[in-house]
GROMACS .gro file of C-alpha atoms in nm:
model
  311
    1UNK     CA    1   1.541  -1.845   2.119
    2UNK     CA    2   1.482  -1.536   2.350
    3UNK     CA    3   1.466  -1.192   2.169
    4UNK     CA    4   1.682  -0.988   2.345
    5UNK     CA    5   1.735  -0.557   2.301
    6UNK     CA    6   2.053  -0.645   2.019
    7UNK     CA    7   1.880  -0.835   1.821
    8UNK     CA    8   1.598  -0.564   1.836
    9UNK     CA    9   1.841  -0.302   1.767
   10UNK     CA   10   2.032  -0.501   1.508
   11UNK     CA   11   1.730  -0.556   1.300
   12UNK     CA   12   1.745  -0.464   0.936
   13UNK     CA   13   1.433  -0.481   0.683
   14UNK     CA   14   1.534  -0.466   0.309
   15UNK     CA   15   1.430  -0.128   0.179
   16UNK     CA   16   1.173  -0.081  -0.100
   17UNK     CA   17   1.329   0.010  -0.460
   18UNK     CA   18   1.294   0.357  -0.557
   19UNK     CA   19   0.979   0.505  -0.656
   20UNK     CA   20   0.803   0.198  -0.470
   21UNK     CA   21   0.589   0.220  -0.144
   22UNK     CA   22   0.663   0.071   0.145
   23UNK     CA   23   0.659   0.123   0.558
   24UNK     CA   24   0.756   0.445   0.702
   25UNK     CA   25   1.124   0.405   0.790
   26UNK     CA   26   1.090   0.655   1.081
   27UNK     CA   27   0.781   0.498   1.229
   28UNK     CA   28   0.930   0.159   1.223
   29UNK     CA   29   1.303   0.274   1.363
   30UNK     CA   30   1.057   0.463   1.642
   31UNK     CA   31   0.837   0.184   1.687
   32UNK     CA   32   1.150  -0.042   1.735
   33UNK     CA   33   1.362   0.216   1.936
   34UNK     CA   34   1.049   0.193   2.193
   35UNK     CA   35   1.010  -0.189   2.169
   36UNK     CA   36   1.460  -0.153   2.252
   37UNK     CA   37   1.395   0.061   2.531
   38UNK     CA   38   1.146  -0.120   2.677
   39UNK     CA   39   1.271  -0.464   2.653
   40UNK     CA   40   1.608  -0.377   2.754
   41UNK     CA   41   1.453  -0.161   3.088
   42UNK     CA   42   1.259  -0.547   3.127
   43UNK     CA   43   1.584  -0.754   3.113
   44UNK     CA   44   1.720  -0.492   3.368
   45UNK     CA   45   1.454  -0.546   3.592
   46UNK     CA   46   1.423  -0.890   3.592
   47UNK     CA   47   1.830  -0.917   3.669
   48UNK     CA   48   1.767  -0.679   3.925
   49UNK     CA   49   1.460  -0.925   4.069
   50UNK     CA   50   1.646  -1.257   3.998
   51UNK     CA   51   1.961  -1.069   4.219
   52UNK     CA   52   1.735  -0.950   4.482
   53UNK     CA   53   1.576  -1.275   4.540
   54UNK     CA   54   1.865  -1.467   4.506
   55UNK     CA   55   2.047  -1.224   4.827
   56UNK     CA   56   1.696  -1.263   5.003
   57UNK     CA   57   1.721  -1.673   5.016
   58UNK     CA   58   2.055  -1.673   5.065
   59UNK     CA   59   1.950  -1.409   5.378
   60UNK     CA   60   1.704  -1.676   5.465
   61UNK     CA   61   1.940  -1.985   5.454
   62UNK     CA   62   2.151  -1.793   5.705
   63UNK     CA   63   1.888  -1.750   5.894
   64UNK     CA   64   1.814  -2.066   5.932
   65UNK     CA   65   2.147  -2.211   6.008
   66UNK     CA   66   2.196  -1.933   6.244
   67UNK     CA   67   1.909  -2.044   6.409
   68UNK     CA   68   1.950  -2.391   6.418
   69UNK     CA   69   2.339  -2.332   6.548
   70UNK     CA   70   2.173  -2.115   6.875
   71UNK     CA   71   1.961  -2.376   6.943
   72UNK     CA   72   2.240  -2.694   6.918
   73UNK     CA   73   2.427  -2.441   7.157
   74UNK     CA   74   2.208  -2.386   7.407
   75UNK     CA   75   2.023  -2.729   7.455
   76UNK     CA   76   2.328  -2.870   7.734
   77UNK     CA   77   2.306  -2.563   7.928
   78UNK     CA   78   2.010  -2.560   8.163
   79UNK     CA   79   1.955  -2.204   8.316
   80UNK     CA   80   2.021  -1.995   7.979
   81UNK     CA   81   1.715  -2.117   7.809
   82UNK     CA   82   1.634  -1.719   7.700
   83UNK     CA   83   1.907  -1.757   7.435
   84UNK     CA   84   1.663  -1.941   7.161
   85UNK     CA   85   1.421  -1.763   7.225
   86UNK     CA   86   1.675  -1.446   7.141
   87UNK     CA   87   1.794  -1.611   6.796
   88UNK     CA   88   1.492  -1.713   6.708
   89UNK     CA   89   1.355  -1.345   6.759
   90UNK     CA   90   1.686  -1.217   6.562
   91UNK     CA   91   1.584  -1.469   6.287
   92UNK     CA   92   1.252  -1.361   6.315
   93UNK     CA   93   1.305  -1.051   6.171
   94UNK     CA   94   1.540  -1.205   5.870
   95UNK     CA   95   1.257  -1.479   5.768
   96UNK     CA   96   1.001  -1.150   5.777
   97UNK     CA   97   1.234  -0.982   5.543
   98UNK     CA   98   1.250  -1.280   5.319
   99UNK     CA   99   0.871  -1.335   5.271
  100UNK     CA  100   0.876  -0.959   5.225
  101UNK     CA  101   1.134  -0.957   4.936
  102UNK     CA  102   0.962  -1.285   4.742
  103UNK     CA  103   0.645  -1.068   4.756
  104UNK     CA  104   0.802  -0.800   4.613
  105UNK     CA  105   0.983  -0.981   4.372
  106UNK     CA  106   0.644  -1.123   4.259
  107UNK     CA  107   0.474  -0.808   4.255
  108UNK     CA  108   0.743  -0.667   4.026
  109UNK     CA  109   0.734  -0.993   3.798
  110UNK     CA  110   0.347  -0.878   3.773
  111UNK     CA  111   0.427  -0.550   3.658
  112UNK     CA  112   0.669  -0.671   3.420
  113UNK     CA  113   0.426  -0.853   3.262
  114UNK     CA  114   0.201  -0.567   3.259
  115UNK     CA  115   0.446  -0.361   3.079
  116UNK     CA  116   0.466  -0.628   2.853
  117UNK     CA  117   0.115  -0.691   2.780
  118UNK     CA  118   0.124  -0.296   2.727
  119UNK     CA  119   0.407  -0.326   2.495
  120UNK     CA  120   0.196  -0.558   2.293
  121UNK     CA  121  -0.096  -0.406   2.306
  122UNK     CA  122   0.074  -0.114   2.142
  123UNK     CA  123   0.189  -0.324   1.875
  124UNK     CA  124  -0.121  -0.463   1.796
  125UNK     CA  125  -0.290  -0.121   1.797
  126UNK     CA  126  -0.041  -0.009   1.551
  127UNK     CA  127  -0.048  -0.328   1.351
  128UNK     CA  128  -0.427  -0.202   1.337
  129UNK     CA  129  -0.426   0.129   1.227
  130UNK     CA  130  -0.161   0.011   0.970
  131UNK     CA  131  -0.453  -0.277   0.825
  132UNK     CA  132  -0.683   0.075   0.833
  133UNK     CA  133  -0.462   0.297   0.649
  134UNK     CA  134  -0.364   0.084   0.407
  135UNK     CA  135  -0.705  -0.028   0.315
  136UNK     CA  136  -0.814   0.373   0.300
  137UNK     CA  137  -0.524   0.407   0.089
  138UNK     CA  138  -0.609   0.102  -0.132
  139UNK     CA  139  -0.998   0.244  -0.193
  140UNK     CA  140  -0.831   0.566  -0.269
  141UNK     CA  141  -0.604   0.430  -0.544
  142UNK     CA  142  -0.909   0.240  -0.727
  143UNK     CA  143  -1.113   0.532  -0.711
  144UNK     CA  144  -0.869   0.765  -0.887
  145UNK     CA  145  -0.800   0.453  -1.122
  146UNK     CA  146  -1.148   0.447  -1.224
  147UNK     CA  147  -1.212   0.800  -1.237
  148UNK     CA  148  -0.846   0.847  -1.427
  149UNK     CA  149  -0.977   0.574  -1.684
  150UNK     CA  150  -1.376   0.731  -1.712
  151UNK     CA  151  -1.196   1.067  -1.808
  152UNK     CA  152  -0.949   0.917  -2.048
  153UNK     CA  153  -1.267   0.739  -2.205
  154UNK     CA  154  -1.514   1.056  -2.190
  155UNK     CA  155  -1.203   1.268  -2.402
  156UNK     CA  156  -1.112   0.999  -2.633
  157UNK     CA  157  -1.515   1.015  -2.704
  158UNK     CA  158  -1.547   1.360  -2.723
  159UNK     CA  159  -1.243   1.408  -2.945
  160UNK     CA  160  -1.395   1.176  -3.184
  161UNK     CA  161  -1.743   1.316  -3.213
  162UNK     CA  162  -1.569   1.643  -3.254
  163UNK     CA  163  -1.349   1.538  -3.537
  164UNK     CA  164  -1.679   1.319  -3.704
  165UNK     CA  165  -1.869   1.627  -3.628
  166UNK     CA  166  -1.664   1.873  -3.843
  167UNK     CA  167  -1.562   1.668  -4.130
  168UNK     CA  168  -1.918   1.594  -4.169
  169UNK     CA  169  -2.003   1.962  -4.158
  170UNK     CA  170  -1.693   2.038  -4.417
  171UNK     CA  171  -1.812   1.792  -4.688
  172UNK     CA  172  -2.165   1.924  -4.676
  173UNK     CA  173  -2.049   2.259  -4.727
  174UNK     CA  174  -1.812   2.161  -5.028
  175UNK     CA  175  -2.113   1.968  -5.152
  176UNK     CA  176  -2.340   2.212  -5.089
  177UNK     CA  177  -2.142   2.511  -5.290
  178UNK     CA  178  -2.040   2.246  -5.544
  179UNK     CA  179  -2.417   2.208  -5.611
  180UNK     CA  180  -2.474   2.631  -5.604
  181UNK     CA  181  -2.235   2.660  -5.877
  182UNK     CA  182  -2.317   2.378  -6.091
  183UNK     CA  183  -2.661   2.556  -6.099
  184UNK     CA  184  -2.547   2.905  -6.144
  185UNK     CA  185  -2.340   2.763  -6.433
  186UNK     CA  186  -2.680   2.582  -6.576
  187UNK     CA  187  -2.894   2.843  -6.557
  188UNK     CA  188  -2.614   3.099  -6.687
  189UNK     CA  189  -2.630   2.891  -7.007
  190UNK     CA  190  -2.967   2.845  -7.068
  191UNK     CA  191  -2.966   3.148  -7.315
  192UNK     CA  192  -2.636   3.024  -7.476
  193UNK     CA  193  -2.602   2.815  -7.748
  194UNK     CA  194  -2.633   2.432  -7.777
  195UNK     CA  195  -2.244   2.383  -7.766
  196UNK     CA  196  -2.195   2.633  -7.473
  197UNK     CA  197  -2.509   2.449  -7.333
  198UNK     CA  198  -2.325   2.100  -7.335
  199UNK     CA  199  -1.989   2.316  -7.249
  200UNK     CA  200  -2.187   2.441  -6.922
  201UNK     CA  201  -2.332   2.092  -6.881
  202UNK     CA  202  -1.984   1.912  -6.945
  203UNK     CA  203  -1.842   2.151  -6.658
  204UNK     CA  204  -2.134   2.124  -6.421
  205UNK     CA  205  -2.077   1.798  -6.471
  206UNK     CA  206  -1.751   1.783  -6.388
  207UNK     CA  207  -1.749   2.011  -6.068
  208UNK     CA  208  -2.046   1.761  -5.923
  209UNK     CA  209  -1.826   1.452  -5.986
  210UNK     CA  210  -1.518   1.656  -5.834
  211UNK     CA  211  -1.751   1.729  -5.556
  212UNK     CA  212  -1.884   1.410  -5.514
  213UNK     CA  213  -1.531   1.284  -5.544
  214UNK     CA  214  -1.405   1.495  -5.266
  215UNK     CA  215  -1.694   1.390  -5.078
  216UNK     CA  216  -1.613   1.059  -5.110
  217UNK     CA  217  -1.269   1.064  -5.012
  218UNK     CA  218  -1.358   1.265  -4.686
  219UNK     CA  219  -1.619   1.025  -4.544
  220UNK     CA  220  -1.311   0.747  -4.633
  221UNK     CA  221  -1.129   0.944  -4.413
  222UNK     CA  222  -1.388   1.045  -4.157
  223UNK     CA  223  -1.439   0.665  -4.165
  224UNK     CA  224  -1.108   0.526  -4.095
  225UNK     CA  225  -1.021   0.838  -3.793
  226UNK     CA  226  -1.354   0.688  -3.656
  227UNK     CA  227  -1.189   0.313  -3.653
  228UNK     CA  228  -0.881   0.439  -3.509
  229UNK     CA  229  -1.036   0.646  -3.207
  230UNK     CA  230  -1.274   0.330  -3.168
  231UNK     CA  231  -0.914   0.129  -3.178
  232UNK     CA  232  -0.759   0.394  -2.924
  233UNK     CA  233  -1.128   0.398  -2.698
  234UNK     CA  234  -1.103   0.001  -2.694
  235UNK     CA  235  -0.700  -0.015  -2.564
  236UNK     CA  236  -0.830   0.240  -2.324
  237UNK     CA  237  -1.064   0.012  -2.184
  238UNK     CA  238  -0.871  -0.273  -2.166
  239UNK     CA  239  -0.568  -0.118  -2.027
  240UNK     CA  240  -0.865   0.040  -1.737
  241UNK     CA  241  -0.948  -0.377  -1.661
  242UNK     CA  242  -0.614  -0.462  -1.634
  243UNK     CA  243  -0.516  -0.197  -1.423
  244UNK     CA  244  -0.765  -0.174  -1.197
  245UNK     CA  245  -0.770  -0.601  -1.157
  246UNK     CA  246  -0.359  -0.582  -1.095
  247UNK     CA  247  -0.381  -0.289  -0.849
  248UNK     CA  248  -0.725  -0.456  -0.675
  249UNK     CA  249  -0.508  -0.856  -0.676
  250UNK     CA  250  -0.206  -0.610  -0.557
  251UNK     CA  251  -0.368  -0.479  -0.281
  252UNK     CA  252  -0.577  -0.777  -0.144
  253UNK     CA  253  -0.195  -0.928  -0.116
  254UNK     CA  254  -0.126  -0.637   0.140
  255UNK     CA  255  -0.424  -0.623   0.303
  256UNK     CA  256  -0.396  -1.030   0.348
  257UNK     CA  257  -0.001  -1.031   0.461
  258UNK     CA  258  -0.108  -0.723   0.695
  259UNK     CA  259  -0.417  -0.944   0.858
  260UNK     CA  260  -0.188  -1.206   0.929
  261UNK     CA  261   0.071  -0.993   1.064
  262UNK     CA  262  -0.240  -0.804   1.289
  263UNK     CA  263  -0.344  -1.198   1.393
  264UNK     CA  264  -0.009  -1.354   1.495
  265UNK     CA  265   0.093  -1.436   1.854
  266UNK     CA  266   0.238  -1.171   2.062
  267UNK     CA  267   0.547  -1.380   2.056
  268UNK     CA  268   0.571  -1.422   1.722
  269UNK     CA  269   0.465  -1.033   1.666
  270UNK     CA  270   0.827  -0.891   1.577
  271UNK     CA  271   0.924  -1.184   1.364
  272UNK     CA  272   0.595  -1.134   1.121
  273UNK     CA  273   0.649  -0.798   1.117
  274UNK     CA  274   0.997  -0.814   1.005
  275UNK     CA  275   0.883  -1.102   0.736
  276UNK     CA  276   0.591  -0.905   0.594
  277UNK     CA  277   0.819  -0.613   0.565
  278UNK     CA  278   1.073  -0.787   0.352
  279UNK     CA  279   0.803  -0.956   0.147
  280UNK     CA  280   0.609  -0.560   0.005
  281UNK     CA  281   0.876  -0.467  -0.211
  282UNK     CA  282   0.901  -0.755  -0.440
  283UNK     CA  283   0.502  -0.722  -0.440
  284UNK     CA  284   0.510  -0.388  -0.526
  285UNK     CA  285   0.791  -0.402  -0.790
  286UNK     CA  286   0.574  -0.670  -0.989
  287UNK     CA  287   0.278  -0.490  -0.997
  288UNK     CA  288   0.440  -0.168  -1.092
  289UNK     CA  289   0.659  -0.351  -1.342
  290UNK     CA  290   0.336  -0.505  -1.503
  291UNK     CA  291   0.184  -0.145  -1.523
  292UNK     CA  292   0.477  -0.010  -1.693
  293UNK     CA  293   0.403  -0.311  -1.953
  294UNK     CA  294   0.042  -0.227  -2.017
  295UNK     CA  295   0.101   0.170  -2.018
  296UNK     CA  296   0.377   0.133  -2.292
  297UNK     CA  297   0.160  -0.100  -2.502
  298UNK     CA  298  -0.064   0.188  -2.462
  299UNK     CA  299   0.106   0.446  -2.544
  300UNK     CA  300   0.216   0.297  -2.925
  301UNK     CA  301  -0.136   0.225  -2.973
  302UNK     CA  302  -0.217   0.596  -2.885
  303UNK     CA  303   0.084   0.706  -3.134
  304UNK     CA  304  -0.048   0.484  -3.359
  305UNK     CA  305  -0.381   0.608  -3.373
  306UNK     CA  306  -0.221   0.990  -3.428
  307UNK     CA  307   0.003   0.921  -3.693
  308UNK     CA  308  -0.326   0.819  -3.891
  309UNK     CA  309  -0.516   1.117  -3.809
  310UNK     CA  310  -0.242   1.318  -3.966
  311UNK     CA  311  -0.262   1.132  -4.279
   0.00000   0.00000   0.00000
């Protein structure tokens, strides 16, 4: 079936959901404005070419039966024998006419097809620096996926040496005072008697277990913050694979539907285009839809993991 300027002007592709990439609407209404322009200016011409020729045979048919009625004419008469030779000069100029129309008529078919190799060309050039773009913009999105997911991994880390770091330097301190006093109360009793002695001893005693006690129960808890930022480093990481494999599967897809739409037929060009245009969107809305997944899973993990630091 022969595409013809409506059905380039009546085209409609389905329009990406909100929040979702997709094709530039104005480049492709441009891109399709031109390609309307163009073929209609085509059709035109090649009416104007089928009309032309069509007057210039019918010119040359006349011709020739004007021709061959002189000559029927003037073969009984003997003495005006200069009348052929006057028709077929007048058709002469009418058969010279003709040959000079169907050579104009096929140097204007050339340049219609020309124009239409141009016209193609154009679309495969911009078929090309789509592929381009979309592939710089697919290298882009990895990169700031795995830099995004190397930061959230590097703070996660740091925020859990930091809180290791000073509950480790909190319980030596309580230890370490616990111990001063417990030996300030020792050798405050010394001179004392036996039953302040074992008094002294019975509370230095009691401040070391108290101390130890304490120290205890902080390196439970410095224990079990480490296990839940380990938890919360370890969904990081696995959220980062999944990501980054979705996005890279995601955009091979594109890249693949935009080399066959780059490696079709001219013919065929506007058709693909159209098809690979209505295919993105449901792409797209799959792959974000999965993200969403993974990032909420994330995210109770990561509230998870708080709510235990604040116990």
């Amino acid at each position: 079936m022969p595409l013809t300027p409506a059905d380039v002007h009546n085209v409609a592709f389905s329009k990406p959901p909100i929040g979702k990439r997709g094709y530039n609407e104005d480049e492709v209404d441009q891109f399709l404005d031109l390609v309307e322009q163009e073929l209609g200016r085509l059709v035109e011409e090649n009416d104007d070419l089928r009309a032309r020729a069509d007057e210039l045979a019918s010119d040359l048919e006349s011709a020739k039966k004007s021709g061959g009625s002189a000559a029927q004419e003037s073969a009984p008469a003997a003495k005006p024998e200069p009348k052929p030779a006057a028709a077929a000069a007048g058709a002469t100029p009418s058969l010279a006419s003709a040959k000079a129309g169907e050579g104009e008529g096929e140097l204007a078919n050339q340049e219609t097809h020309l124009r239409a190799a141009r016209v193609l060309a154009m679309a495969q050039e911009m078929a090309d620096r789509l592929t381009g773009e979309a592939k710089k913009e697919s290298d882009g999105l990895v990169t700031k996926a795995r830099t995004d997911s190397d930061k959230l991994v590097g703070d996660a880390r740091s925020e859990s040496d930091k809180l290791v770091g000073d509950a480790k330097t909190e319980a030596d301190r309580l230890l370490s005072d616990a111990k001063a006093k417990s030996e300030a109360i020792v050798k405050d009793a010394e001179g004392k008697s036996e039953a302040q002695i074992r008094d002294a001893q019975s509370k230095a005693d009691a401040l070391q277990a108290d101390a130890e006690r304490k120290h205890t129960e902080i390196m439970a808890t410095i224990n079990q913050q480490r296990g839940v930022l380990e938890g919360r480093i370890d969904q990081l990481r696995t959220f980062e694979k999944q990501y980054r494999s979705r996005l890279t599967a995601y955009l091979e897809s594109q890249l693949s539907e935009l080399g066959k739409t780059g490696s079709a037929e001219p013919a065929d060009a506007p058709a693909t285009g159209r098809a690979a245009a209505s295919t993105t969107p449901s792409s797209t809305s799959t792959s974000t839809s999965t993200s969403t997944t993974t990032k909420t899973d994330g995210g109770a993990g990561t509230q998870g993991g708080s709510h235990s630091a604040d116990k």
